[in-house]
Each structure stands twice: as structure tokens, then as C-alpha cells.
XYZ file of N, CA and C in Angstrom:
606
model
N 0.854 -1.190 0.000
C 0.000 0.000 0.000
C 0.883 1.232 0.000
N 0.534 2.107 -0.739
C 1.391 3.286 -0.992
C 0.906 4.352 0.108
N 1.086 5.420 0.751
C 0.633 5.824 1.965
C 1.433 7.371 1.274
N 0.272 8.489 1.775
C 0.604 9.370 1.532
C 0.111 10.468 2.636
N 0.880 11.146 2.992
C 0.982 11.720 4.575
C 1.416 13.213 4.356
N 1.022 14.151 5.210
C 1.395 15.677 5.111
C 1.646 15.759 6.519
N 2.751 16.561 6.756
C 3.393 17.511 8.315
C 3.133 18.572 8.211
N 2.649 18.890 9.297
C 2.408 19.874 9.265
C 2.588 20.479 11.342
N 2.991 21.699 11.264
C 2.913 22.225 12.356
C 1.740 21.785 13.634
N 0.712 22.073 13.083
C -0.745 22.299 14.184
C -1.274 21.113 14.122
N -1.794 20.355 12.609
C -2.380 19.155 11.768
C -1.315 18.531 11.460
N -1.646 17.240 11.202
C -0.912 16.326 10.347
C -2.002 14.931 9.940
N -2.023 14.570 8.778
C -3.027 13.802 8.371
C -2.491 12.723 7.336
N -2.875 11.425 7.584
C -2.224 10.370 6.592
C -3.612 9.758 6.003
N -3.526 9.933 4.607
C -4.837 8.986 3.751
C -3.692 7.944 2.450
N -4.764 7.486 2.153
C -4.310 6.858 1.272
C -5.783 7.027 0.315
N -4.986 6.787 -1.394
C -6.397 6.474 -2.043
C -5.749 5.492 -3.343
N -6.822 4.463 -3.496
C -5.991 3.524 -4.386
C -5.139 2.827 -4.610
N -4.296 2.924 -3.100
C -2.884 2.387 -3.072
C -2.009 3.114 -4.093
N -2.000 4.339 -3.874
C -0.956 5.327 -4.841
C -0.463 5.885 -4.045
N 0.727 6.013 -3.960
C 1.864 7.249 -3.455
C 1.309 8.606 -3.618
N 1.530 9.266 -2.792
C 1.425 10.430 -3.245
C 1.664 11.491 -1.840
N 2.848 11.573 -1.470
C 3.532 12.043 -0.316
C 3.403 13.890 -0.496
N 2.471 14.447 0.720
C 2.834 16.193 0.518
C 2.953 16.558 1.528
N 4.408 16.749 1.884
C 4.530 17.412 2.909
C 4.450 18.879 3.455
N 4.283 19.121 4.636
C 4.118 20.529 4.527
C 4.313 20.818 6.437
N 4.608 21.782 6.513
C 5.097 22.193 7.664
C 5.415 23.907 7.852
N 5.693 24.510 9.372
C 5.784 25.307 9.258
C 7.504 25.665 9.975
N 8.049 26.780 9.713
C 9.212 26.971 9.475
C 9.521 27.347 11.334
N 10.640 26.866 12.191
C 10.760 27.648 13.299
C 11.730 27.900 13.432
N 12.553 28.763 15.047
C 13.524 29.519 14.599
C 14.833 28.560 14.642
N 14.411 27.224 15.229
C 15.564 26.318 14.801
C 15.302 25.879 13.649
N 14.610 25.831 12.399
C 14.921 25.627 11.223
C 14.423 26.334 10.599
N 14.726 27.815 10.431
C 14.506 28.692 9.389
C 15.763 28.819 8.225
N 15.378 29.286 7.125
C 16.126 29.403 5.753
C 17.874 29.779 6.438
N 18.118 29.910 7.729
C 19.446 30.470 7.684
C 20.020 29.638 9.010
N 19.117 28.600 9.128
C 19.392 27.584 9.593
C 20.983 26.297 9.565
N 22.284 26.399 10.113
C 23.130 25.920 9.903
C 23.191 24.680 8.941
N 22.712 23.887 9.644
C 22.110 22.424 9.714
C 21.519 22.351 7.812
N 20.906 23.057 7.296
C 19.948 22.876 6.774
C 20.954 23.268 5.055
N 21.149 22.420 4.333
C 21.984 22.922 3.350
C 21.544 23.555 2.203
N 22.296 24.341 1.429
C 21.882 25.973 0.654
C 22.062 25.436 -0.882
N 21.234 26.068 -1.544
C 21.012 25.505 -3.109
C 21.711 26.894 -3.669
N 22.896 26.708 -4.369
C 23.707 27.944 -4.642
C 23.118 28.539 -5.825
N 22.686 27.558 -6.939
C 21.547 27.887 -8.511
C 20.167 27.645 -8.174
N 19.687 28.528 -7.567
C 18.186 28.210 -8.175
C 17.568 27.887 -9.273
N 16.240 26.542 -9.464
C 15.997 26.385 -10.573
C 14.517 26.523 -10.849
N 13.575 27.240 -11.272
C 12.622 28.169 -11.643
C 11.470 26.509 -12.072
N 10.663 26.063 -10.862
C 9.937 25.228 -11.223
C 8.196 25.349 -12.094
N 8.093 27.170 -11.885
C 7.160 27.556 -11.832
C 6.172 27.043 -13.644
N 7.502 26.964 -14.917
C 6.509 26.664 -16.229
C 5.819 25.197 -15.815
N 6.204 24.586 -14.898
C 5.489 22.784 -14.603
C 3.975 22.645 -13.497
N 3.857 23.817 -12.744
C 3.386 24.122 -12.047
C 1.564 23.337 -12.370
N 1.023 23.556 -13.668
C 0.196 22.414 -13.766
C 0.368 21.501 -14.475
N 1.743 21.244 -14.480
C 2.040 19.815 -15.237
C 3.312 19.544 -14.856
N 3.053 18.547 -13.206
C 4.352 18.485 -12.952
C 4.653 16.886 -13.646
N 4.096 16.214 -14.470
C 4.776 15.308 -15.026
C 5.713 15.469 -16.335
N 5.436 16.850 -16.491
C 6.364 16.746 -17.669
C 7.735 16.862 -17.279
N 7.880 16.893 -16.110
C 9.239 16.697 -15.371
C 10.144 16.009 -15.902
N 9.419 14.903 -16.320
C 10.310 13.960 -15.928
C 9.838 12.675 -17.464
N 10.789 12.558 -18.133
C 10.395 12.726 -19.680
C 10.643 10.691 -20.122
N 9.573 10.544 -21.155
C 9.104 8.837 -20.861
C 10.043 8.340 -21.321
N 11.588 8.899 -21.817
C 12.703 7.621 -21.735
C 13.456 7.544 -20.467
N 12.817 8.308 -19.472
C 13.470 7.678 -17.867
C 12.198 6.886 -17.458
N 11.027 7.574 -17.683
C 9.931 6.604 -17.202
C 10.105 5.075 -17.621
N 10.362 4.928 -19.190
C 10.177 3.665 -19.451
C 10.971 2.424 -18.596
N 12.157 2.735 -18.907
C 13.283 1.582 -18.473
C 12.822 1.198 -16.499
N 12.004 2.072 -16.009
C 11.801 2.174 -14.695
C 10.400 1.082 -14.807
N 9.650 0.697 -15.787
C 8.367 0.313 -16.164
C 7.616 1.442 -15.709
N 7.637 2.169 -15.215
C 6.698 3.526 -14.584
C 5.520 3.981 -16.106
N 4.464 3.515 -16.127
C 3.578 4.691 -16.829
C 3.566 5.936 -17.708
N 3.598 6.441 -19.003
C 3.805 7.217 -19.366
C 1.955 7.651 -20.079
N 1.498 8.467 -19.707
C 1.887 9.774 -19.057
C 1.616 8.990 -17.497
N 2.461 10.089 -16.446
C 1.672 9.592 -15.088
C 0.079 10.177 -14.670
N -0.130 10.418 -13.525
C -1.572 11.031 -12.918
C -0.825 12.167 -13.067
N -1.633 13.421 -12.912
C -1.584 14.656 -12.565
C -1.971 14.850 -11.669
N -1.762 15.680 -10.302
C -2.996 15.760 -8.863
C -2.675 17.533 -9.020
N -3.471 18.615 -9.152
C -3.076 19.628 -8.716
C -3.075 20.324 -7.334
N -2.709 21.078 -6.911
C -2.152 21.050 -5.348
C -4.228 21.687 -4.870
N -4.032 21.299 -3.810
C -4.952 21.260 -3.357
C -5.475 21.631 -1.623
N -6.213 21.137 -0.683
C -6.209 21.562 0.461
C -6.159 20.139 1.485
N -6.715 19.227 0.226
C -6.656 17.933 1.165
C -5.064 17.468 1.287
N -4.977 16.508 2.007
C -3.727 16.610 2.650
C -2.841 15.623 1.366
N -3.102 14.701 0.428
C -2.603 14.249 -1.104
C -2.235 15.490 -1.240
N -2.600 16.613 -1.510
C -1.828 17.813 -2.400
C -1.680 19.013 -2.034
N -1.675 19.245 -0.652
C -1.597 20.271 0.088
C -0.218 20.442 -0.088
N 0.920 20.265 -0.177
C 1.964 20.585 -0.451
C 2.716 21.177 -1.846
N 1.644 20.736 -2.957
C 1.543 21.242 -4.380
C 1.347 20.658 -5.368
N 1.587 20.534 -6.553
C 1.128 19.935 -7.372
C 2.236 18.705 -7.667
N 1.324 17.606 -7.980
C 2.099 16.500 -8.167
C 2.157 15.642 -9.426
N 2.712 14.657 -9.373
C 2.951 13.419 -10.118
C 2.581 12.360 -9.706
N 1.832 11.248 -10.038
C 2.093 9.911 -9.736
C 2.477 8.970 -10.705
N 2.971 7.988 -10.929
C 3.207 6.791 -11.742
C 2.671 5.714 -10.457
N 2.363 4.712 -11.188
C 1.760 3.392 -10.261
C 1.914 1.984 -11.585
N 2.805 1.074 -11.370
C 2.661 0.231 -12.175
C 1.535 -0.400 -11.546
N 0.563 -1.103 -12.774
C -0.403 -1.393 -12.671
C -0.163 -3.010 -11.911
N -1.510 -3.334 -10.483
C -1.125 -4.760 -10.077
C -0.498 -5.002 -9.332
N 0.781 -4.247 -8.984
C 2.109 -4.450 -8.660
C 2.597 -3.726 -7.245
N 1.242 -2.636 -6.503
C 1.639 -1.960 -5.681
C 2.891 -1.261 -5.649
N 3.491 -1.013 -6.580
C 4.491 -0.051 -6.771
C 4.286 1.331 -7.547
N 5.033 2.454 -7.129
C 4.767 3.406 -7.771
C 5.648 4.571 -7.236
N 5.645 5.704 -7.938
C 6.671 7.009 -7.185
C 5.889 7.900 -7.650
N 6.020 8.728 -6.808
C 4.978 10.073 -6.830
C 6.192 11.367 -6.526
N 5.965 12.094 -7.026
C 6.726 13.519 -6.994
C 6.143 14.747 -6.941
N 6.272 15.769 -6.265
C 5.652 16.918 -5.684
C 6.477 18.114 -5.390
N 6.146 18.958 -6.264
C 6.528 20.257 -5.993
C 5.903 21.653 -4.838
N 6.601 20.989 -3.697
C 6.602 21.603 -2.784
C 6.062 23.294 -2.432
N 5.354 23.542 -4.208
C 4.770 25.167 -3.844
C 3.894 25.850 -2.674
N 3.480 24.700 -2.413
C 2.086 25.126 -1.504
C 3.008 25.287 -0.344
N 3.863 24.990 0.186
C 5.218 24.806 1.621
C 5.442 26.198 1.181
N 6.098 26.465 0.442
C 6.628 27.728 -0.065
C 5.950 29.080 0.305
N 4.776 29.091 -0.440
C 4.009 30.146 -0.223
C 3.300 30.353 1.411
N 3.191 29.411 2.209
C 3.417 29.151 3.433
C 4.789 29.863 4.408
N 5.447 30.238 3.442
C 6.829 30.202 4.477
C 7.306 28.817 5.264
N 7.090 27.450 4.518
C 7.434 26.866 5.393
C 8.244 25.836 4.167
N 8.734 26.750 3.209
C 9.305 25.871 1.641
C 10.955 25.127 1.919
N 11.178 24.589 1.166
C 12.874 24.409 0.973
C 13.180 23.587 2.061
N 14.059 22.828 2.356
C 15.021 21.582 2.498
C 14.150 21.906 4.376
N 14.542 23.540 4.435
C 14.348 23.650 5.677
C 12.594 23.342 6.084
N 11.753 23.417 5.404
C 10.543 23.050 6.073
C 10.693 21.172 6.205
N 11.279 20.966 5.812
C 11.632 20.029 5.827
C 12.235 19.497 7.207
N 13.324 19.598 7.420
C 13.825 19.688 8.457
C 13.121 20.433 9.545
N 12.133 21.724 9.570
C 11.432 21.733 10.488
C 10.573 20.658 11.264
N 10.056 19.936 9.797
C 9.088 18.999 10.412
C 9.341 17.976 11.225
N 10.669 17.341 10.966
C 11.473 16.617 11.281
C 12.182 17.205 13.053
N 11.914 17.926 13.288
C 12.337 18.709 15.080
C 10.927 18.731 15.343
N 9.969 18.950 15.002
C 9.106 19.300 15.218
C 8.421 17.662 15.420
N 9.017 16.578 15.312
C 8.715 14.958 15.048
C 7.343 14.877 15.278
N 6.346 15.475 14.071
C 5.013 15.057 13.758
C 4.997 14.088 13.081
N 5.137 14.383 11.694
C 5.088 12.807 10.608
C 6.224 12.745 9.828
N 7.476 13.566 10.256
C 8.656 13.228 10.019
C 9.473 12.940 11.025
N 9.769 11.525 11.149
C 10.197 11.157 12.179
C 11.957 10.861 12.065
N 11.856 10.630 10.801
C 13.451 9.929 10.059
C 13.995 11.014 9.162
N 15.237 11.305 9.437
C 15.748 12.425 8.055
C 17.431 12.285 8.324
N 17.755 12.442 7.528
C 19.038 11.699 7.046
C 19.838 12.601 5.783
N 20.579 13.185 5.436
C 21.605 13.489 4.570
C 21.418 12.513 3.495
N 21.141 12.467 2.568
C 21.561 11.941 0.768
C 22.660 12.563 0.032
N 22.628 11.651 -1.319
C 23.546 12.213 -2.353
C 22.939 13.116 -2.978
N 23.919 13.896 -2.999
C 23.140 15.573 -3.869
C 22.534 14.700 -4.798
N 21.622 15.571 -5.815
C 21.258 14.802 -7.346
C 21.727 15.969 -8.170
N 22.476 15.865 -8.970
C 22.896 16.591 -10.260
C 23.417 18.207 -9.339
N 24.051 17.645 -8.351
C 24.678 18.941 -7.830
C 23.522 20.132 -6.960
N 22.902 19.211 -6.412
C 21.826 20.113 -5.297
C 21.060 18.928 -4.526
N 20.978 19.861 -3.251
C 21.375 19.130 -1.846
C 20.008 18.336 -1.194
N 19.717 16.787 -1.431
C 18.750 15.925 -0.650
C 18.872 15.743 0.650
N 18.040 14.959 0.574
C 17.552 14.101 2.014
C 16.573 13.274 1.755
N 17.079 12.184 2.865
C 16.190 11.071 2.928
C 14.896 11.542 4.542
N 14.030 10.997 3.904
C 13.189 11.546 5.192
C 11.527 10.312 4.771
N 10.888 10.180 5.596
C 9.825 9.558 5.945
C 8.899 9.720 7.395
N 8.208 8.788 7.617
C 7.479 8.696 9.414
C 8.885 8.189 9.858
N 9.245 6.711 9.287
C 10.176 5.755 9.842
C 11.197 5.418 8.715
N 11.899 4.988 8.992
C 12.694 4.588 7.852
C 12.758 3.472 7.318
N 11.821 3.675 6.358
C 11.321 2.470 5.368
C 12.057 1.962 5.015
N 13.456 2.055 4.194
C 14.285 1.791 2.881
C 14.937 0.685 2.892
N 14.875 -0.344 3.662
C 15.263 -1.777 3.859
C 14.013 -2.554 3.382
N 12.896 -1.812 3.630
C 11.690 -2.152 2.988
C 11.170 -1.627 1.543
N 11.595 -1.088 1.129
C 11.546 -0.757 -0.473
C 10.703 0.262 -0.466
N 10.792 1.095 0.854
C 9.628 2.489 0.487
C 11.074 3.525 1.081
N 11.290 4.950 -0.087
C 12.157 5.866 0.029
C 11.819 7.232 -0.232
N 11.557 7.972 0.369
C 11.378 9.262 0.631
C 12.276 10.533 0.509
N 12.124 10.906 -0.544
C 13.847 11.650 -1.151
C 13.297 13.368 -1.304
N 13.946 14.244 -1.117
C 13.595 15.601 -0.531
C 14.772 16.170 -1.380
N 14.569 16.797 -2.443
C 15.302 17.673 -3.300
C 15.282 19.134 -3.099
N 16.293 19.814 -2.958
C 16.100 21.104 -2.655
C 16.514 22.024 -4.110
N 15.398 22.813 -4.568
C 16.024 23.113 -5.634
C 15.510 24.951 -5.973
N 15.741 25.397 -4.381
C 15.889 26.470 -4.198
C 16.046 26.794 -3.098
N 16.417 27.711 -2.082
C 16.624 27.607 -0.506
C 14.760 27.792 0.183
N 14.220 28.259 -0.785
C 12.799 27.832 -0.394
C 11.965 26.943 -1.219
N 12.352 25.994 -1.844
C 11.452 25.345 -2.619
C 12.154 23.817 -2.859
N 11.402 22.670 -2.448
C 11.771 21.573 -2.387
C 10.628 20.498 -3.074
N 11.312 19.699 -3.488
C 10.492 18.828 -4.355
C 10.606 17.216 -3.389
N 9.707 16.679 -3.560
C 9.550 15.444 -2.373
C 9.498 14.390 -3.604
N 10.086 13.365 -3.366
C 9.874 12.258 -4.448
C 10.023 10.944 -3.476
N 9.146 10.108 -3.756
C 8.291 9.253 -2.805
C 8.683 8.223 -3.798
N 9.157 6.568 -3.707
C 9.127 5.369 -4.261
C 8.396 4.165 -3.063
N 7.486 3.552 -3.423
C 7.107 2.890 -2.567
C 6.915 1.674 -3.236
N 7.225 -0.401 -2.635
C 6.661 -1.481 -2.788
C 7.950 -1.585 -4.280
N 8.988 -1.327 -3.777
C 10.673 -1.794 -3.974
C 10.825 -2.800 -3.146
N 12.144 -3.172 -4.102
C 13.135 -4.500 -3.355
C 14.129 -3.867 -2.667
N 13.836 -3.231 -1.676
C 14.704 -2.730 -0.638
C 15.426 -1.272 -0.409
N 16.392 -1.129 -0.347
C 16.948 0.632 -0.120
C 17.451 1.106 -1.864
N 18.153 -0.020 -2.023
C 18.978 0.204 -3.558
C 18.031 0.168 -4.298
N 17.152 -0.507 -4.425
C 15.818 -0.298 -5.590
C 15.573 0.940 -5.276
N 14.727 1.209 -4.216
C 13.550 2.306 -3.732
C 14.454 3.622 -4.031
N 15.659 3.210 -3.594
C 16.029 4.909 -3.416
C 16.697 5.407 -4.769
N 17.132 4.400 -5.381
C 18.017 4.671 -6.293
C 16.610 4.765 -7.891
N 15.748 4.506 -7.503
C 14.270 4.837 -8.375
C 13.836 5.840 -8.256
N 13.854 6.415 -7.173
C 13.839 7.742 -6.641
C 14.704 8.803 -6.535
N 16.276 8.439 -6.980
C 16.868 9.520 -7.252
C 17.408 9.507 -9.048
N 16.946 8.625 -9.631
C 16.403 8.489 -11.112
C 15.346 9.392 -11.564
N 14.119 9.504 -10.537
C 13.437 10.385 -11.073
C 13.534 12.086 -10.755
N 14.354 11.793 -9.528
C 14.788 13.675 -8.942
C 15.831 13.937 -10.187
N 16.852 13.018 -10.379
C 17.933 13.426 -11.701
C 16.901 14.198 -12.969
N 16.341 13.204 -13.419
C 15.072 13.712 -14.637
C 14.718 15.056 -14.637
N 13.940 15.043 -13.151
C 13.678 16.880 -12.999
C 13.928 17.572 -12.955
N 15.850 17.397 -12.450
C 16.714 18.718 -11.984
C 16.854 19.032 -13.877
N 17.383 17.631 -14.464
C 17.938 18.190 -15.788
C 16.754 18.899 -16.543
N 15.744 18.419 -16.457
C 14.327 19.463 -16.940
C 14.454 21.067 -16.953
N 14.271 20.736 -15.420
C 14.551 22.124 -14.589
C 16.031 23.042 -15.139
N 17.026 22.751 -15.381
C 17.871 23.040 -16.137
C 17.847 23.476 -17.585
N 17.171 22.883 -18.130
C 17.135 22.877 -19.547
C 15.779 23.836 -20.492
N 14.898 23.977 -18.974
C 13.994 24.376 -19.121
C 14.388 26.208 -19.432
């Protein structure tokens, strides 16, 4: 089952629908993790997510989808109030049958909140509502992740990957119902690669 959960400061709410991924986090910023926060690492290029904004699948383009079996086109969810898209507009892929799938989310709705970028992130995570696990990753294409979830799935094939790709704006990419950390995560930083180079090229 794919499980999709939002943090948040006051609320925090976990649904699921369909057994689809679809992770939005959201939180609010405090003065131990605000934007100038030590701890919390700095995206030196900002990259302008805003032309994807109702189409965040074009992110991420169907010769990375394919070889992944992932769906081409994926779902679209646009950001919303329920807690699936309260964090912004998303992506899903779901291979069909198979309980697998990765969902990706552009973190706008955090943003415009004041509670955007690596650091709302890490707020939520001090704040241990529904981020309970957070962890340092490998940059992707030269800008600064994290692994983060409730618990730390990734021995279990569910990986929770947190792209920062502005000091306020972070993209969440969710793999869930993998063969373990190296599947899940490394599916999941396949599809953050896709977006940064988008985002780049764009």
C-alpha cells in the first residue's frame, strides 16, 4: 500500500487512495529551522519550477519513465487543500497490479506558506510530527537531498527523497513497494535526476 501523509505544524493527516503514493509534505518553518538555519543545506543555482506548475509530469520525460516500467503519461494531482496535495502539485506513476509506484511533488504550496525548501523540511522533522526519520543523501545533479519519511522504510523498499532546488522550494519524491533501499532509493533519485535536468534545460 502506498501511503501518503502531510506535516504539518498544528495538523498532520495520513490517507491513502488507491494504493498510490502520493507524499505532501508541509510544515511550518521555526527559529531552529529557518532558511538560515546551519544544519539545513543551501542551493547555490536556483531552478525556476514555476513553467510545470500544472504539469508536474512533464518533469520527468518517458525515456526515464520507461526503463523504470513507470507509466507514461503519469496522474496529474493539482495542489490542493486535502492533505494528497496540500503541499503542491504533483505526479504519480503506479505500475499497474504491482503496488508499486513514485509520486513527486513540488513543494509550492510549503513555499508560499513560508514553510518551503530543504528547511521546512527539516522543520518537520524537530518538530517529530510525521517526520520522524531524516538523514543526509547524495546531492542529485549537484543540489542538496535528504532522505526523510514517518520511519525509515528503505530496507523495505519504500524511500522518501527531498530535493532542494531552491533555498525555499523543495520537491519530495516518494518510491514505494521496492526490493529494498537500492531499488527504492536509487528509483527515486532516477526520477529527482530527470527533474533537476528538466529544470535546467527548461
Amino acid at each position: 500500500m502506498l501511503v501518503a501523509f502531510s506535516v504539518g505544524a498544528v495538523t498532520a493527516c495520513t490517507t491513502t487512495k488507491d494504493g498510490t503514493a502520493s507524499p505532501s509534505s508541509t510544515g511550518s518553518t521555526s527559529a531552529s529551522s529557518s532558511p538560515g538555519d546551519p544544519e539545513v543545506p543551501k542551493v547555490s543555482v536556483p531552478l525556476d519550477a514555476s513553467k510545470y506548475a500544472a504539469d508536474p509530469c512533464g518533469l520527468v520525460p518517458a525515456d526515464v519513465l520507461t526503463p523504470l516500467r513507470l507509466p507514461v503519461p503519469g496522474e496529474i494531482r493539482s495542489a490542493g487543500n486535502d492533505p494528497r496535495t496540500k503541499g503542491g502539485p504533483s505526479c504519480v506513476w503506479k505500475i499497474r497490479g504491482e503496488g508499486t509506484g513514485v509520486s513527486m511533488t513540488v513543494l509550492t504550496n510549503n513555499r508560499d506558506r513560508g514553510a518551503g525548501g530543504l528547511a521546512g523540511l527539516y522543520a518537520g522533522y524537530k518538530q517529530q510530527t510525521l517526520i520522524r526519520f531524516l538523514e543526509p543523501a547524495p546531492d542529485v545533479d549537484g543540489y542538496p537531498a535528504i532522505y526523510f519519511d514517518l520511519t525509515d522504510m528503505r530496507s523495505v523498499g519504500s524511500c522518501g527523497l527531498g530535493v532542494g532546488i531552491a533555498d525555499d522550494l523543495a520537491v519530495d519524491v516518494y518510491a514505494q513497494g521496492y526490493q529494498g533501499q537500492d531499488d527504492s532509493c536509487g528509483t527515486a533519485a532516477k526520477i529527482a535526476a530527470a527533474m533537476i535536468k528538466t529544470l535546467k534545460g527548461a
